[in-house]
Structures are given as structure tokens and as C-alpha cells.
Amino acid sequence: MVDFKSITDTTDNYNFHSHTQFCDGRADMAEFAKAAADSGFTHYGFSPHSPIPFESPCNMDFEKVDDYIEEFNRLKKLYSDRLKLYCAMEIDYIGKQWGPANPYFNTLPLDYRIGSVHFIPSAEGMVDVDGRFESFKKKMERYFDNDIRGVVESFYAQTNDMISAGGFDIIGHFDKIGHNAAHFSPGIEEEKWYETLVHDTIDNILASGVTVEINTKALADHRRFFPSRKYWKRLLDAGVTIVVNSDAHYPELIDAGRREALGLIHTRSI
Ligand SMILES: [Zn+2]
Ligand SMILES: [Zn+2]
């Protein structure tokens, strides 16, 4: 198990959430590792989207997992004198049948696991609600009868089921649905019922003892973090271990938004 607390207590030059050519990352792992070393990072984790039991353009194929691990081992050796690399996955929680707690993941030599929700159930199967708003809007009509509250509740229900099932070390972008939901229904994140859902989720996160990610991927384009800044004080006051991750899909963005988030945390401007 990686000791995230001791790493984050000693350095800001880390990133534990990043993508690869084996999922929807836009460059090879070698390019990401080089960018990390060139930027002075001392800890860098690869976390491709895990295989899932149905077709998805963003997720790694089961048949590619061995190639991923082989390439990881090659790079780990190559950079061993200057950069600690980690072999991880961002594992999708789909439901009781598939998620970070699935025994399949015990067969892989992963240094840690990120648990994330990108899919929620519909009458026609699982639907990815994580993508761009234009696509989300179409799915709202096609699969969910434009019931945004139902979609939000379903996202947090999936998140809380994932926390109960366990099997992961870091919870990824745990209020991510807020981004598309707020585009669909401006102000929704300030509604009482919505905030109660987030606070109930935080209760479960704190009880579980998992490390919490502050995800900075959307800062440049959308001026927001996941989780939203208004929940940081509660997380910091609780003393939970926090990692600030860029969720990089491009080598030039491995540090994007991280210094801003770290600055806010260090100065307690939250
Ligand atoms: Zn994600
Ligand atoms: Zn990701």
C-alpha cells in the first residue's frame, strides 16, 4: 500500500491520476514519464481507465492489460534513479457485479487503485454521464426523461455503493456529476437536497478511511475543482489524506491546476 500521507507531507511534486495510450490518454506512457521527470516530479502514477465488462471507447481492453504492465515495468526501471512510478488503475464502479472490489483486480500487480463513478444505470443499460455536456444533454433526454435530480441521486447512490464495497485506495472526483448537472440546471449544486447528498457521501468517505482526491483537470476550462471548493474545509478539518491530481490525458497537462489547488490548501484559502 502506498503511503500517500507521508508523500504529500513531504512534497507537492506528485500526481497519482493520469491516463495512457491504453485507455483514452492522448500520448504514450513514455511521453508522460518524460514530462513528469522533466517537470521535477518525484512520484507519478499511471491510472488508465480499467477494463469493464462491456464496450467502452474510454476503457482499457482486458487483452491490453499485460502490455500496460510490461510497459510500466520498462519505464519504472528506466526512471528508477529520479522518479518513482506507480502502476495503478482508475477502476469504474458499475454495480455489484463490477467495481474495484472485484477479485479480478487482485490478480493484477497494482500499487494502488482509484475508485471512480462515470456510469449510472438506465433501463437500457449503463450510461456514461462523465463526458462533454453536449453528449450528456442528449443522454438526459434519450435515457433519463430529462430527470436531472434522478440522475444526480443515481450518481451519488453509485458512489456510496462503491464506498461500501471498498477495494480502492483513492476516491476519484467524487462530485463530478455536479459539472454536467449544473450546466443542465444552473444552481443545482446550491440546492439543499444536492448539498445533503454530497455531505452524506463525505460522511461515508470519512468513515471508510480512503484517501480523497482533489481533481484539477477542469480548472483551466471550467474554473472548478472536484470536489467543489466549498467542501474542502470539511475534508481538511476532518484530517483525511488528500492528494491533488491532474487526471492528465496529455503530457503537457500533468501539472495543470495542481499548483493553484495546492496554493489554496497550503494557505488555507478555502
Ligand atoms: Zn475519472
Ligand atoms: Zn481519470
XYZ file of C-alpha atoms in Angstrom, residues 101-252:
152
model
C -13.769 -4.824 -5.121
C -13.999 -7.362 -7.958
C -11.483 -10.225 -7.365
C -10.171 -9.698 -10.921
C -8.174 -6.696 -9.692
C -6.439 -8.805 -7.035
C -4.792 -10.731 -9.876
C -3.015 -7.574 -11.108
C 0.198 -6.099 -9.616
C -1.347 -2.697 -8.915
C 0.385 -0.329 -6.476
C -2.948 1.332 -5.663
C -6.454 1.734 -7.057
C -8.595 4.784 -7.718
C -12.331 4.136 -7.473
C -14.483 6.362 -9.704
C -18.037 6.558 -10.969
C -18.554 7.505 -14.615
C -21.548 5.286 -15.407
C -25.041 5.126 -13.952
C -27.778 2.585 -14.708
C -30.670 3.218 -17.092
C -33.458 0.995 -18.412
C -31.221 0.314 -21.425
C -28.023 -0.464 -19.541
C -25.169 1.578 -18.121
C -24.760 5.141 -19.405
C -21.572 7.217 -19.249
C -22.561 10.544 -17.662
C -18.988 11.836 -17.379
C -18.417 13.141 -20.904
C -18.938 16.507 -22.521
C -22.116 18.422 -21.793
C -23.468 18.219 -25.383
C -23.373 14.445 -25.132
C -24.742 14.444 -21.560
C -27.682 16.594 -22.668
C -28.631 14.136 -25.396
C -28.389 11.235 -22.967
C -30.590 13.076 -20.460
C -33.387 13.038 -22.996
C -32.741 9.613 -24.500
C -32.210 7.592 -21.300
C -33.434 9.636 -18.346
C -36.503 11.575 -19.468
C -34.607 14.780 -18.524
C -34.917 13.890 -14.836
C -31.756 15.626 -13.611
C -32.478 15.074 -9.928
C -32.914 11.346 -10.577
C -29.572 11.259 -12.427
C -27.775 13.120 -9.639
C -29.282 10.842 -6.996
C -28.286 7.802 -9.027
C -24.690 9.079 -9.341
C -24.344 9.514 -5.572
C -26.088 6.183 -4.910
C -23.480 4.508 -7.130
C -20.727 6.409 -5.319
C -21.964 5.335 -1.902
C -22.380 1.727 -3.044
C -18.792 1.835 -4.295
C -17.580 3.137 -0.922
C -19.438 0.327 0.875
C -17.997 -2.311 -1.456
C -14.430 -0.956 -0.999
C -11.395 -2.315 -2.806
C -9.827 1.057 -3.628
C -7.357 3.475 -2.026
C -8.299 6.859 -3.541
C -11.799 8.089 -4.358
C -11.706 9.909 -7.705
C -13.575 13.209 -8.386
C -16.455 12.259 -6.104
C -18.835 15.114 -7.048
C -18.080 15.109 -10.773
C -21.738 14.874 -11.779
C -22.091 18.439 -10.434
C -20.394 19.787 -13.547
C -22.839 18.422 -16.132
C -25.776 18.743 -13.742
C -25.045 22.461 -13.235
C -24.870 23.021 -16.988
C -28.205 21.276 -17.343
C -29.792 23.021 -14.380
C -27.848 26.119 -13.251
C -27.699 26.484 -9.475
C -28.475 22.829 -8.793
C -25.321 22.399 -6.711
C -26.545 25.073 -4.307
C -29.887 23.365 -3.731
C -30.309 21.908 -0.250
C -31.065 18.356 -1.346
C -27.956 18.349 -3.571
C -25.673 19.573 -0.785
C -27.166 16.985 1.558
C -26.279 14.246 -0.938
C -22.676 15.451 -1.052
C -22.399 15.761 2.736
C -23.856 12.262 3.216
C -21.272 10.985 0.729
C -18.496 12.760 2.639
C -19.750 11.106 5.850
C -19.256 7.723 4.188
C -15.867 8.673 2.732
C -14.579 9.800 6.128
C -15.862 6.639 7.809
C -14.193 4.484 5.151
C -10.708 5.959 5.626
C -9.927 6.199 1.893
C -7.704 8.940 0.526
C -9.601 11.767 -1.166
C -8.591 13.222 -4.499
C -8.887 16.879 -5.392
C -9.093 16.641 -9.167
C -7.783 19.689 -11.047
C -8.479 18.628 -14.637
C -11.354 21.065 -15.204
C -9.751 24.163 -13.678
C -8.393 25.682 -16.889
C -11.543 25.194 -18.964
C -14.272 25.384 -16.354
C -12.753 27.139 -13.299
C -13.683 24.374 -10.915
C -12.246 21.511 -8.941
C -13.723 18.119 -7.997
C -14.806 18.110 -5.260
C -16.073 21.665 -5.312
C -14.060 24.091 -3.148
C -16.927 24.589 -0.733
C -16.364 21.048 0.616
C -12.606 21.336 1.156
C -12.803 22.860 4.625
C -14.818 19.952 5.890
C -12.353 17.458 4.393
C -9.295 19.291 5.722
C -10.812 19.768 9.176
C -11.509 16.034 9.287
C -7.812 15.376 8.672
C -8.440 12.996 5.786
C -5.470 12.327 3.493
C -5.831 14.448 0.352
C -3.993 14.038 -2.943
C -4.129 16.754 -5.616
C -4.305 15.082 -9.017
C -4.368 16.498 -12.548
C -6.124 13.485 -14.154
C -3.824 14.133 -17.118
C -4.759 12.945 -20.591
C -1.960 14.988 -22.257
C 1.733 15.103 -21.187
C 1.723 18.908 -21.217
